[in-house]
Each structure stands twice: as structure tokens, then as C-alpha cells.
Coordinates of C-alpha atoms in Angstrom, one line a residue:
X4 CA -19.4 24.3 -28.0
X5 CA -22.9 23.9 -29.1
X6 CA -24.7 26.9 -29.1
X7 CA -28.7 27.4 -29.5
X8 CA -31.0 28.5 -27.2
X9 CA -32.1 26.5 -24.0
X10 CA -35.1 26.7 -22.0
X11 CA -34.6 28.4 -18.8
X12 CA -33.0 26.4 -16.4
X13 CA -30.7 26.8 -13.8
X14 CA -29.7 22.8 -14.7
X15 CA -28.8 24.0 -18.1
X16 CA -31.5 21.9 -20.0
X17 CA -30.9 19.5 -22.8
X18 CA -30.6 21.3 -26.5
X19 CA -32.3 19.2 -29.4
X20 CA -28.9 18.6 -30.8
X21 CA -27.8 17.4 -27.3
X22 CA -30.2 15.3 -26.7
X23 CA -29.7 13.3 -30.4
X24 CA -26.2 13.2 -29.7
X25 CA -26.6 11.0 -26.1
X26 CA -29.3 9.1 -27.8
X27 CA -27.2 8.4 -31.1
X28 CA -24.3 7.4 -28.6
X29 CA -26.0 5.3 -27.0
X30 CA -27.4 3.4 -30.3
X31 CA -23.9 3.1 -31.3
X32 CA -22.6 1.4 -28.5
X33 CA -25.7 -1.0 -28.6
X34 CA -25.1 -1.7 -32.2
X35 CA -21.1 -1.7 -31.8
X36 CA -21.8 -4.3 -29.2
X37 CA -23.9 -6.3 -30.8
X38 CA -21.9 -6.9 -33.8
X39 CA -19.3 -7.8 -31.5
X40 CA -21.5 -10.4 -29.8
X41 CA -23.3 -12.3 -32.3
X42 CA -20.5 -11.7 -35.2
X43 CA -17.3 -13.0 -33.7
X44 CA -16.3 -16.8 -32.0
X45 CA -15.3 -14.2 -28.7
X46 CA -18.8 -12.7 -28.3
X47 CA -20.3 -12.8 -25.4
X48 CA -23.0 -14.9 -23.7
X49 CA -27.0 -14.2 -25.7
X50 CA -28.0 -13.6 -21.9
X51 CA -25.4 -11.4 -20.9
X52 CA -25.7 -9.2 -23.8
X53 CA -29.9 -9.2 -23.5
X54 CA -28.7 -8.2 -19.8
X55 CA -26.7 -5.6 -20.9
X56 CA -29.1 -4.0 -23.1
X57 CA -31.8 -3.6 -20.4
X58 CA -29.5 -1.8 -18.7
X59 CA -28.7 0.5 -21.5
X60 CA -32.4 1.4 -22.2
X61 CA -33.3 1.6 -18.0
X62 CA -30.1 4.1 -18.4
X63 CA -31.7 5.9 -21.9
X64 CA -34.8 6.7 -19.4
X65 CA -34.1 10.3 -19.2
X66 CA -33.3 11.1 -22.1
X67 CA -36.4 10.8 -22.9
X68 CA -38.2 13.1 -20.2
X69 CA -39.4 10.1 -18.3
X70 CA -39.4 11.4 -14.5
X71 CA -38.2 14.6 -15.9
X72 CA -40.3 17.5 -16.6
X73 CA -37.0 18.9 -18.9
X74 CA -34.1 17.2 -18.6
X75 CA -31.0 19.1 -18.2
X76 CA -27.6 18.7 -18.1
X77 CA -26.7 19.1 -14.4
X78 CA -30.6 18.3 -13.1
X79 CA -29.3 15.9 -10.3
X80 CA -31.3 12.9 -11.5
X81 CA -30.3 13.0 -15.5
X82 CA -26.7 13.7 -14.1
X83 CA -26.5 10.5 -12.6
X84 CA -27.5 8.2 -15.0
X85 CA -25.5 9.6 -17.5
X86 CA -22.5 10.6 -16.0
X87 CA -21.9 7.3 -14.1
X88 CA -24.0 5.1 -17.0
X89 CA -21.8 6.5 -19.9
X90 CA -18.4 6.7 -18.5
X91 CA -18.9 3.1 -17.5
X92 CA -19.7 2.0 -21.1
X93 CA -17.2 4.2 -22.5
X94 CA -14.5 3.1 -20.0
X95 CA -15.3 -0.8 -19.8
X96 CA -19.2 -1.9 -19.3
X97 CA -19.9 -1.7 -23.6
X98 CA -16.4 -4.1 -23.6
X99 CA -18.1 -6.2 -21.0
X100 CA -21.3 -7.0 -22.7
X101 CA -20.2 -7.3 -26.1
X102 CA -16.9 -9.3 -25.5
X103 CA -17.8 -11.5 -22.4
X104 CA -15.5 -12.4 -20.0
X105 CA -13.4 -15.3 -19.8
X106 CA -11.5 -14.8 -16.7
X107 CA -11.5 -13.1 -13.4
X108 CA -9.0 -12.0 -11.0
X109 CA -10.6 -13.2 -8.0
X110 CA -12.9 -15.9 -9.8
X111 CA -10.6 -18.5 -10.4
X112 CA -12.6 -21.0 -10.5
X113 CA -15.5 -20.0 -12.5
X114 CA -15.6 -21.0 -15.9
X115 CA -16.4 -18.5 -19.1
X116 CA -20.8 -19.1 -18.9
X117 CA -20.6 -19.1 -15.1
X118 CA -19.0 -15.5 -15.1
X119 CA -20.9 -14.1 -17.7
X120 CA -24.1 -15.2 -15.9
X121 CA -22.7 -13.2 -13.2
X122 CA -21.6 -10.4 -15.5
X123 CA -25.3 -10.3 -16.5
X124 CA -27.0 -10.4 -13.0
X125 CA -24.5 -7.3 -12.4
X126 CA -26.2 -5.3 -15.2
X127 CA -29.6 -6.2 -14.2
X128 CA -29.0 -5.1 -10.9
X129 CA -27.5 -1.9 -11.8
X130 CA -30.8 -1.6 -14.0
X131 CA -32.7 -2.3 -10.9
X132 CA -30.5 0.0 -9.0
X133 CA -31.6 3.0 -11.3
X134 CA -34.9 1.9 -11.4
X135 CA -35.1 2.7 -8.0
X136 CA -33.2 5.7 -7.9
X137 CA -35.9 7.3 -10.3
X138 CA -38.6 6.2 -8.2
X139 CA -37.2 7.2 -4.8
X140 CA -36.5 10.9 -7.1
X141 CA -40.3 10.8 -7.3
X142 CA -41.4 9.3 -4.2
X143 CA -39.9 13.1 -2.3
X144 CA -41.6 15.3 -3.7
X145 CA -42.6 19.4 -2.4
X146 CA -39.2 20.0 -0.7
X147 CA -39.3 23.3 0.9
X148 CA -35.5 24.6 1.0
X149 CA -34.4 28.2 2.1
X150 CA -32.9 31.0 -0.2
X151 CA -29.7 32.0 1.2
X152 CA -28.5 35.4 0.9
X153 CA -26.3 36.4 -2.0
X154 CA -22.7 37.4 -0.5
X155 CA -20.6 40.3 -1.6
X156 CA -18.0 39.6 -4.3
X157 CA -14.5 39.2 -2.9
X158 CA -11.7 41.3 -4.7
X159 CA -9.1 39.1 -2.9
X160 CA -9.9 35.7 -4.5
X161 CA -6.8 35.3 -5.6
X162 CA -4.7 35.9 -2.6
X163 CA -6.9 34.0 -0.7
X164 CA -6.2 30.9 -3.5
X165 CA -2.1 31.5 -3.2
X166 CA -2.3 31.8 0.6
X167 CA -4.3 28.5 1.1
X168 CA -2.0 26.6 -1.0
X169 CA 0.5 27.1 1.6
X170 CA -1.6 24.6 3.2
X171 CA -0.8 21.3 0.9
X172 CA 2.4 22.6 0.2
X173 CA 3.5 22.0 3.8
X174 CA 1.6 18.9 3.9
X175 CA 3.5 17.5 0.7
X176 CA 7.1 19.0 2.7
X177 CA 6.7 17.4 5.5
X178 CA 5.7 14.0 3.5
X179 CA 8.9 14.7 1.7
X180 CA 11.4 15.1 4.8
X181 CA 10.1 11.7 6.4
X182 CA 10.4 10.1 2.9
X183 CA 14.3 11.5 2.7
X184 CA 13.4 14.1 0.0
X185 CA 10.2 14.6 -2.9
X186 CA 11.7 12.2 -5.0
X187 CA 11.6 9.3 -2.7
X188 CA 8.0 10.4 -1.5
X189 CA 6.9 9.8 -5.0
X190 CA 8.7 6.3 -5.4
X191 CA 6.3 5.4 -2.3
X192 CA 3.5 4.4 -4.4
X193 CA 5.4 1.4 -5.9
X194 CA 6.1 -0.2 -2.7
X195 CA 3.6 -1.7 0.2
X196 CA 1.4 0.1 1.8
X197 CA 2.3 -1.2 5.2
X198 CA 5.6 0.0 4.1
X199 CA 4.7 3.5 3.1
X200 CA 4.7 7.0 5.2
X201 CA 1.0 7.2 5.5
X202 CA 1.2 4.0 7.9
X203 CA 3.6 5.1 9.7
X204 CA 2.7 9.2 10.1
X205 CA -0.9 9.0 9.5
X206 CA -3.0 9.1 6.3
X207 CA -4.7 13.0 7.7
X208 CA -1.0 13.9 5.7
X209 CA -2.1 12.4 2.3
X210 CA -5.3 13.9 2.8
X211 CA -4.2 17.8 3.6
X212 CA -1.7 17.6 0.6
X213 CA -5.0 17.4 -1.5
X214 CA -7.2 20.0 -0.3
X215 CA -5.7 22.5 -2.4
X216 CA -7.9 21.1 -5.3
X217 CA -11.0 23.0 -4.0
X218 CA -9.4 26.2 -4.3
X219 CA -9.8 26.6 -8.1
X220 CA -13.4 25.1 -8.1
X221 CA -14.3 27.5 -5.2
X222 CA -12.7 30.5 -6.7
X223 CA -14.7 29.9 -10.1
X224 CA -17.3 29.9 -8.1
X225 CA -17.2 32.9 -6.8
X226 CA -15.6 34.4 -9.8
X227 CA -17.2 33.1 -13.0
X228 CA -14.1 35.1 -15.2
X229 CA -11.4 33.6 -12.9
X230 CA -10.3 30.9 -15.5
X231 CA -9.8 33.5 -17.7
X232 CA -6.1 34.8 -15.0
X233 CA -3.1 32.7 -15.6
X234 CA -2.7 32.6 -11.6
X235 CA -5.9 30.8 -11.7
X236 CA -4.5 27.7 -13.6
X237 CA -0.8 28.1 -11.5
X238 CA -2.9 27.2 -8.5
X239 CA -4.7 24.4 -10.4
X240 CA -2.0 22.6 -11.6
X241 CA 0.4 23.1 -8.7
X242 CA -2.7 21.9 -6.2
X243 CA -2.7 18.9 -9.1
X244 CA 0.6 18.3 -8.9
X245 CA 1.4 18.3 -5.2
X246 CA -2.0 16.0 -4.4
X247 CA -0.3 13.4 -6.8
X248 CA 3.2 13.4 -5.7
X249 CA 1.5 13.1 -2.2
X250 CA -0.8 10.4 -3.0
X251 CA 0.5 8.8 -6.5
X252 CA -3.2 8.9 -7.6
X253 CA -3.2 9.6 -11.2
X254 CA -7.2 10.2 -10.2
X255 CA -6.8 12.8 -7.5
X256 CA -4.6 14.3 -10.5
X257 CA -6.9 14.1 -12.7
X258 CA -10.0 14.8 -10.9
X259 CA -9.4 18.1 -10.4
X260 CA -9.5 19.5 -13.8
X261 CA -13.1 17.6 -14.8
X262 CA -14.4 19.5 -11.5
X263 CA -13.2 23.1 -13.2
X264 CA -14.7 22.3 -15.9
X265 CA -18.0 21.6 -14.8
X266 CA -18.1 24.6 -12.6
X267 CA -17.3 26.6 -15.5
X268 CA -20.1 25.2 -17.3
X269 CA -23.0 25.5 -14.1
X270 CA -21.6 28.9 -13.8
X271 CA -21.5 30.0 -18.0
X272 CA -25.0 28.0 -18.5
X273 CA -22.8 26.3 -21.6
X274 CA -20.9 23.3 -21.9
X275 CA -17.0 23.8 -23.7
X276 CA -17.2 20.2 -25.8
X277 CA -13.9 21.1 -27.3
X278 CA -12.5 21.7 -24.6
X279 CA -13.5 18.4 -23.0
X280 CA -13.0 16.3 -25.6
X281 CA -9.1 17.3 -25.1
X282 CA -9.0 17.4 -21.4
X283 CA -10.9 13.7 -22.3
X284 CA -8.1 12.6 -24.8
X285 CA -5.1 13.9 -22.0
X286 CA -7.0 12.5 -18.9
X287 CA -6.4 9.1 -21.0
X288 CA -2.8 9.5 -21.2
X289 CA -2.3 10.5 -18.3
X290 CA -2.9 7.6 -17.0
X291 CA -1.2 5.6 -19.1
X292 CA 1.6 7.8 -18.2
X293 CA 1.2 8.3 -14.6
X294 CA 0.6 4.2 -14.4
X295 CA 3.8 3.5 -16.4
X296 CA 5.6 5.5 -14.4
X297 CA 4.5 3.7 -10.8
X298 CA 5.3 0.4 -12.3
X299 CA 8.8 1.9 -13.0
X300 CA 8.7 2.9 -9.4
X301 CA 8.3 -0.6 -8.0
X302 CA 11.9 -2.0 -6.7
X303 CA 13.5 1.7 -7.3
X304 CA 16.0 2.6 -5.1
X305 CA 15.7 6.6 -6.0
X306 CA 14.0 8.4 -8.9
X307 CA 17.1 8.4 -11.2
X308 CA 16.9 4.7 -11.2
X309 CA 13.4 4.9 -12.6
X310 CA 13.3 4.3 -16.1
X311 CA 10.1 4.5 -19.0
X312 CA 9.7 5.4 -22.1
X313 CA 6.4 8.2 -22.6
X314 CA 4.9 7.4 -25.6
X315 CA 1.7 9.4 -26.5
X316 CA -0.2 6.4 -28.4
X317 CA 1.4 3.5 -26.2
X318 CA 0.3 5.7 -23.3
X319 CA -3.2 6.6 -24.7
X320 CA -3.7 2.7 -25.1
X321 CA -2.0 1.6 -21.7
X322 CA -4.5 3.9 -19.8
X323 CA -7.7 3.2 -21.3
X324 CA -6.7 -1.2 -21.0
X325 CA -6.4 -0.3 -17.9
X326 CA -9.9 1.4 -17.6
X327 CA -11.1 -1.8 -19.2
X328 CA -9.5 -4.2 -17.1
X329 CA -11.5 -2.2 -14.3
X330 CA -14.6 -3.6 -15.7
X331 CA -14.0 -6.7 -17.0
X332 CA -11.2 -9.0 -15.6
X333 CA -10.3 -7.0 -12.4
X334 CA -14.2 -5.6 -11.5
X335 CA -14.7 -5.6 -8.0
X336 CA -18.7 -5.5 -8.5
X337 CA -18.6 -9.0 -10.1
X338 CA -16.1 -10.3 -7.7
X339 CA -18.9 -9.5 -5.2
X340 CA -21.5 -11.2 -6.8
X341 CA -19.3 -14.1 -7.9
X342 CA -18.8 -14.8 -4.2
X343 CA -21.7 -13.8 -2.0
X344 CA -23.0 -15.9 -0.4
X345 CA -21.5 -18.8 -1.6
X346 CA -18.4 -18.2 -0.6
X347 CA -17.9 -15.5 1.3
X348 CA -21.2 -14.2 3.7
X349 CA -23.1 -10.8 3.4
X350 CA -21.7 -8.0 5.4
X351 CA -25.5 -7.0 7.4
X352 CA -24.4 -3.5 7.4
X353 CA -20.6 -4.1 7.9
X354 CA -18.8 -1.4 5.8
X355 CA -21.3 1.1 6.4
X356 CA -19.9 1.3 9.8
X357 CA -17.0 3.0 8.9
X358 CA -19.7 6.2 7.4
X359 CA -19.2 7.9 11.0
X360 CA -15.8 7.3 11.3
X361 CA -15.1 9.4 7.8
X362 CA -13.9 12.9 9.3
X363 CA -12.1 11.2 12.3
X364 CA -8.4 10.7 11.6
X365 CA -7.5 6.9 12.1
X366 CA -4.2 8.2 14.7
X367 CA -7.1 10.2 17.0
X368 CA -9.2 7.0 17.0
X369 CA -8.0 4.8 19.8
X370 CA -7.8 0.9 17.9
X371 CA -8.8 0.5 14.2
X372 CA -11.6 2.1 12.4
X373 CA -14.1 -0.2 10.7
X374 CA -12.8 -1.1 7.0
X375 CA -14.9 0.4 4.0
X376 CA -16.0 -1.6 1.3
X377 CA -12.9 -1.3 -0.9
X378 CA -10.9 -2.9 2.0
X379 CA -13.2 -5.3 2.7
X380 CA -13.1 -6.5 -0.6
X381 CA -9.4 -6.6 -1.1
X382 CA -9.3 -8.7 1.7
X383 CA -12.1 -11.2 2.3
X384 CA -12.5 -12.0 -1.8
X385 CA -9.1 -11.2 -3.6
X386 CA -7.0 -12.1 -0.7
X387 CA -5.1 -9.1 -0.4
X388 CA -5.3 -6.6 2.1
X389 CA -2.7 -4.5 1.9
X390 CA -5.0 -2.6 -0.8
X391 CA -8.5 -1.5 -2.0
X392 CA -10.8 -2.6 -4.4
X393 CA -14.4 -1.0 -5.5
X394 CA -17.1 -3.1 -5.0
X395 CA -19.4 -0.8 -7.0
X396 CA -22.3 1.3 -5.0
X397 CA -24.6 -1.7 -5.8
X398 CA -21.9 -4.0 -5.4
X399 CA -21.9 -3.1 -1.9
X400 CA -25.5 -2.5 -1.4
X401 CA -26.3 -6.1 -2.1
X402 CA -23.0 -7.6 -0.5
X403 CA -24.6 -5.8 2.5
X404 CA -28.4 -6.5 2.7
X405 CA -28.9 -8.7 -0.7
X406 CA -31.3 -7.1 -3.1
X407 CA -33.6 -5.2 -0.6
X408 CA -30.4 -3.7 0.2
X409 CA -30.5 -2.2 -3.8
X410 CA -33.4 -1.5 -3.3
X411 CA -33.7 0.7 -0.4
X412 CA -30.1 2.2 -1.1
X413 CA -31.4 4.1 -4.2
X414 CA -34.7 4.7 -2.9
X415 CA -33.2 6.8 -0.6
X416 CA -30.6 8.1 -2.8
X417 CA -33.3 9.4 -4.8
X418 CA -34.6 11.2 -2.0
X419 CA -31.1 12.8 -1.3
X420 CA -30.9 14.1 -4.9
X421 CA -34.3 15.3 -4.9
X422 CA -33.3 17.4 -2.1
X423 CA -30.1 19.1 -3.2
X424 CA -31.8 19.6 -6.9
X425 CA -34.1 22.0 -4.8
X426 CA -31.5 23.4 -2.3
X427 CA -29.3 24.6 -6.1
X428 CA -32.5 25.5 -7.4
X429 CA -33.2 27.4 -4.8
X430 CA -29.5 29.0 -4.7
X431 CA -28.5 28.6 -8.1
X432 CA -25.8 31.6 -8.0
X433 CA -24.4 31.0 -4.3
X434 CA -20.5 30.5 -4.3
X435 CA -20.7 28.1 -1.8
X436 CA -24.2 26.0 -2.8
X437 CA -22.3 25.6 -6.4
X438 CA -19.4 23.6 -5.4
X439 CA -21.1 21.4 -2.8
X440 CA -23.7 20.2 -5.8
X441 CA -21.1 20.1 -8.2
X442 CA -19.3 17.9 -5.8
X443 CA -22.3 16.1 -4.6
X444 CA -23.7 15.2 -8.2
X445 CA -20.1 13.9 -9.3
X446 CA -19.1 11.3 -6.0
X447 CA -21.7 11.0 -4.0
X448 CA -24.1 7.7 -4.1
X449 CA -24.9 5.3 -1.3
X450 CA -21.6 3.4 -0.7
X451 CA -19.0 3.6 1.9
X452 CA -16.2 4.7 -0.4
X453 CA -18.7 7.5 -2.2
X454 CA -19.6 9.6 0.9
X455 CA -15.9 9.2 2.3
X456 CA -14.8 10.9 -1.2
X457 CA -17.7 13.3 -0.8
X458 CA -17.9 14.7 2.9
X459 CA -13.7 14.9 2.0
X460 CA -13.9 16.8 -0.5
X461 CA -17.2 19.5 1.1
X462 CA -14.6 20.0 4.3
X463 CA -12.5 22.0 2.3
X464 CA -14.8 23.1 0.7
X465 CA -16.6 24.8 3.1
X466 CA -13.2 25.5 4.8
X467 CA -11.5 27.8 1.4
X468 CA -14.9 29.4 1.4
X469 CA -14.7 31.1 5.3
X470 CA -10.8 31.6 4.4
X471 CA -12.0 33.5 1.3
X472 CA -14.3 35.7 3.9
X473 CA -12.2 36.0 6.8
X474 CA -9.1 37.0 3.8
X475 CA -11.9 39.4 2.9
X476 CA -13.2 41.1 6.5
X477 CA -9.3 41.1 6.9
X478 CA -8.9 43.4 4.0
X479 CA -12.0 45.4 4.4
X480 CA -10.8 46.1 8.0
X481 CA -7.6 47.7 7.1
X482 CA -9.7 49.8 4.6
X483 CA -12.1 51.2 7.3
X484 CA -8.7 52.5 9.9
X485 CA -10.0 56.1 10.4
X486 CA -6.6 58.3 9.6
X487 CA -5.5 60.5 12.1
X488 CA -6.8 64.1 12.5
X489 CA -5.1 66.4 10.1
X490 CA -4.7 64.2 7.2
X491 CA -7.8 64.3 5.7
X492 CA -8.7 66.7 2.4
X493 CA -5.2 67.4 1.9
X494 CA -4.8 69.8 5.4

């Protein structure tokens, strides 16, 4: 943990120390690159890599205080850049722009210049992207917001956490007796998914085994001490491990521990590097793990017949090619702008039809529900729509509405980040504001796929927090039963 003092901020504002460490990452990488580019027969394209640094220094903007008064760690704006600029160089983008690319899944007949001409038009438009994004944040400015009034602390968080995770539980058990039993359900991500439960049962099943995940986030919330109970972290893991047998998303796995940890550092006004830097290091294999282990699945009869070995190293490595290959060979961004218009036309608004249709369930919804962008993807460029594939918020925007499409996307994002930086501001210590802008700064953005994961995740949300008040008026009732006459003062 770094410790020194910090301005006052309810965003928890950049110490000097912090501030040299992004900036020194961030010069590393460019440098790392670099060397890679113009020192070795496989670097990449001069244009891509030039590409590739304006994006780096629109995303350094920040970090520097440029639309920022103070720049803080969870300030909406900074937030953004940096969480979604530096996991994508650290997970792929700084491989991109130093190595090239020679091939793409869904670009089969482009040759190595042609796709990293694309690969550079990508990072100029995610440079644009942000560009925008900082001036929309500027554009809304004197957002009046209410203060909301400070509930009373629960003493029944905990009950309220182990009752609600009867919930998923039953959701996962009921998965599990159409599957034949649990081990069968969790061979169902190595088959079709025509072919698995969710097609033929409903997806709303999938979806209720995961809402168990809010209950830790929630409860920290409300309780900034509760990591601190080992029933806190029972309930974490178990609401970890049923969403994944459920699903057979290593990220809905995965995802739930980061959110913890950024609660507990909006609600300790620190951040616990050592401890991320772990969680970091296991998140990694994890997913080499959890990835081996659903390409054992495929063809498998029953779990005994699954077979892998766990390596810590081989798994380590597995997962993070696979983060790679995200970005590079198998990004769906590029396959966009490989492919539109040329090849395949732009959408004029198509996949943000399906926005309204995000808290219907597809069985109430007489016919189908418009696809989202990762379908659409999967199944007018790479020919395969039995699956999804992430276009990439700006992927999508321009696919959509070509580059005025960028354009006004993050101008209004901006706007829509503005506001909930004043709503926390406002309600910085609220139980409920907390997890909706912890939520909101880590998936929301303007793309299909983003606000399905966001207004998701805020239903249960917002449904744990009432539970945790009526569990609360529940208790306070049986409190307030007057005794009968006679009982009182010992008579």
C-alpha cells in the first residue's frame, strides 16, 4: 500500500508517487514497444506504431491534470482512461503496436501492411474516442444532484448476505437437475450453445445464478469492516463459484473479486497494491486454468472423463496468450474496421436496438430480441453465430454511424460521467450510491454489450440493498413486540 497524505477527495486523488508510477508505466511500455518495433525483422508497421503512440499520449492526458482540476483515482473521467487504456496495453494493445499483426481470424484475406493499416486506424480512433470523451466531460458542466439521506447501519448484513444466496444457489440447482447433475452443467460450456440448457430453459437461469456477486460488494458497502469476517469471503467465493459453474465464464468468476476490491478501496480512501498485484497474478491463472479446463470439456461425456494437467506457469502463460490473442489475431474491433463498409454495411443504429430489450427476458418476449453487437459480429463478419464477439465500444460506434457515430457516442458518454461524478460526490458515503458508481465506472460505456453488463449488474444491486432493509425492518419489528402486562421490571 502506498501511504502519504492525499488532498481531500472523495475520488481518492492521485499521490506524487502514484502519479510517477502511471507515468513511468506508461514510458515503459512506449519504450518496450519501440524497441520491439524498430529493433527486430517482426516489428510492426512505422505507421501503426506512430498510431499507437498518439494513442498512448491522448490516454497520458490525465495524468497530467488536463480537464482535471485533481486527478484522482476513482474521479469518473481519470478512471476511464486508465482503467480501460492500461488494462488494454497490459493485456494485448502494447503487443499490438510493437509486434504488428500478421494474421486475422476473420481477415483472411488481408495481407500483413493492409492489417496493420487497420490496426492503426483502430488506435487513432480510440484516441479520437477519448478525445471526445474529455470534451463531452467538459461540455456538462454545473450539474445540480440531490443529497440523499444517510440510512441507519444494518446489524443483520450478514444474514441478509447468507439468506440471498439461497437465491443463485437454487438458480444453479435447478440448472443442474436439467443438466442430469452439477457436473454435467459444468461440461455445458464445451459444447454448442444451441445445444446447451440456457436455449432450451431460458438464459434468465444463467443470469439469477450470478446475482449473488453483488452481495459482498453491497455488504462492504454498507459495512466498510465486513472483509475483515470470514463469512464475508464464504459468500464471495461461493457466489464466485456457483456464477461460474452456471455460466463457465472464467470472467464472471473473476470479476467479482476486482469489484471487492475497489469497494474496499472507495470506502478505506486507500488502495491495497499488494494485494492486487496477487489477486492480478491469480486472476491470470485462473484463466489459464479455467480455459484449459473448458477445452478439456469439449467432447466429454461426464466430468471424470475430463482430463488436464494445472500447471501454475503453463497456466499463468496460457491465460495471458489468451488475453493477447484478444487483441491481436482474434480482436473483434479490427475485424470491424477490416470489414465496414467494404464488405459488410454499417449497422445505422442496428445493435442499439437491443438497449430496451436488456431487462426483458428473451422467453417473455414474443419472437427474437434484436442481437447486440457481440452477436452481430460473430455472425455477419466471422461467420459464426452460435457465439459472441466484442466489437469494442468504438468498434461498434463507428460500425453503427461511421465516425460521427465516435464522435457523438463519447460526447455523450462524457456527459453521463460528468453526472454520476456529481451524484458520488454528492453521496460519497451512501451504501447504495457506492456500488452503482463502482459498477458504473468499471462496465459502463456506450455499447450495446456495456450497458447490458451494467443495468445487469445495478438490478441486483438495488435488489440486495431493499432485501438488506426489509431483513432489517423485519428484525427491528420483532424488537418493538410490547411484552405482555406483568413481565416487565422483573414483577
Amino acid at each position: 500500500m502506498i501511504r502519504g497524505r492525499r488532498p481531500d477527495s472523495p475520488y481518492l486523488a492521485l499521490l506524487p508517487l502514484e502519479r510517477g508510477a502511471f507515468i513511468g508505466g506508461l514510458l515503459l511500455i512506449v519504450v518496450l514497444s519501440g524497441i520491439v518495433s524498430f529493433g527486430s525483422e517482426s516489428g510492426s508497421h512505422p505507421l501503426l506504431f506512430g498510431a499507437f503512440l498518439v494513442y498512448v499520449g491522448v490516454l497520458a492526458l490525465p495524468l497530467f491534470g488536463a480537464f482535471l482540476r485533481t486527478p484522482g483515482l476513482f474521479h469518473p473521467l481519470f478512471f476511464y482512461a486508465t482503467w480501460t487504456g492500461l488494462r488494454s496495453l497490459l493485456t494485448g494493445d502494447a503487443v499490438l503496436g510493437a509486434t504488428g499483426l500478421e494474421f486475422h481470424r476473420a481477415l483472411a484475406g488481408m495481407s500483413r501492411t493492409e492489417l496493420e493499416l487497420v490496426a492503426a486506424q483502430s488506435f487513432l480512433l480510440e484516441a479520437l474516442a477519448l478525445v471526445a470523451l474529455y470534451v463531452g466531460y467538459g461540455l456538462f458542466r454545473n450539474i445540480r444532484v440531490p443529497s440523499l439521506r444517510q440510512p441507519s447501519q444494518p446489524r443483520r448484513l450478514a444474514k441478509a448476505a447468507v439468506l440471498w444466496m439461497v437465491l443463485p444457489t437454487a438458480a444453479v440447482a435447478i440448472l443442474a437437475m436439467e443438466a442430469g447433475s452439477l457436473g454435467n452443467l459444468m461440461l455445458q460450456r464445451g459444447i454448442a450453445s444451441d445445444q446447451r440448457i440456457a436455449a432450451e430453459i431460458g438464459g434468465h437461469w444463467h443470469y439469477l445464478a450470478g446475482v449473488g456477486t453483488v452481495a459482498p460488494v453491497v455488504w462492504l458497502a454498507f459495512d466498510q469492516d465486513a472483509a475483515k469476517r470470514p463469512v464475508f469471503w464464504l459468500v464471495a467465493l461461493f457466489a464466485a463459484f456457483l456464477v461460474f459453474v452456471a455460466t463457465g465464464s472464467r470472467g464472471s468468476a473473476i470479476w467479482p473479486l476486482i469489484l471487492i476490491a475497489l469497494t474496499w478501496g472507495l470506502r478505506h480512501r486507500a488502495i491495497p497494491y499488494r494485494a492486487l498485484w496477487v489477486a492480478a497474478g491469480i486472476a491470470i491463472v485462473l484463466i489459464g486454468l479455467l480455459g484449459e479446463f473448458r477445452a478439456a470439456t469439449r467432447g466429454a461425456d461426464t466430468l471424470a472423463d475430463v482430463e488436464f494437467q494445472a500447471e501454475f506457469w503453463s497456466s499463468a502463460e496460457a491465460g495471458y496468450e489468451e488475453m493477447v490473442r484478444r487483441s491481436t489475431t482474434n480482436n473483434g474491433q479490427i475485424a470491424v474496421l477490416g470489414s465496414v463498409p467494404e464488405r459488410v454495411d454499417h449497422l445505422f443504429g442496428e445493435s442499439y436496438l437491443s438497449i430496451p430489450f436488456v431487462v426483458i427476458p428473451s422467453r417473455l418476449w414474443p419472437g427474437d430480441t434484436p442481437d447486440a453487437a457481440g452477436k452481430l459480429n460473430a455472425t455477419y463478419i466471422y461467420g459464426n453465430p452460435l457465439t459472441g464477439i466484442p466489437t469494442g465500444v468504438v468498434g461498434e460506434a463507428y460500425w453503427n454511424f461511421s465516425y460521427a457515430g465516435i464522435l457523438l457516442a463519447f460526447l455523450l458518454f462524457g456527459g453521463v460521467l460528468r453526472f454520476a461524478g456529481s451524484v458520488y460526490r454528492a453521496n460519497a458515503d451512501h451504501p447504495l450510491i457506492i456500488p452503482i458508481y463502482i459498477y458504473l465506472i468499471v462496465f459502463l460505456a456506450p455499447g450495446s454489450n456495456q450497458i447490458y453488463n451494467f443495468v445487469h449488474a445495478l438490478v441486483p444491486v438495488l435488489g440486495f440493498y431493499l432485501f438488506v432493509r426489509v431483513v432489517e425492518r423485519v428484525r427491528l419489528g420483532e424488537a418493538s413486540v410490547p411484552r405482555p402486562a406483568g413481565m416487565e421490571g422483573g414483577q
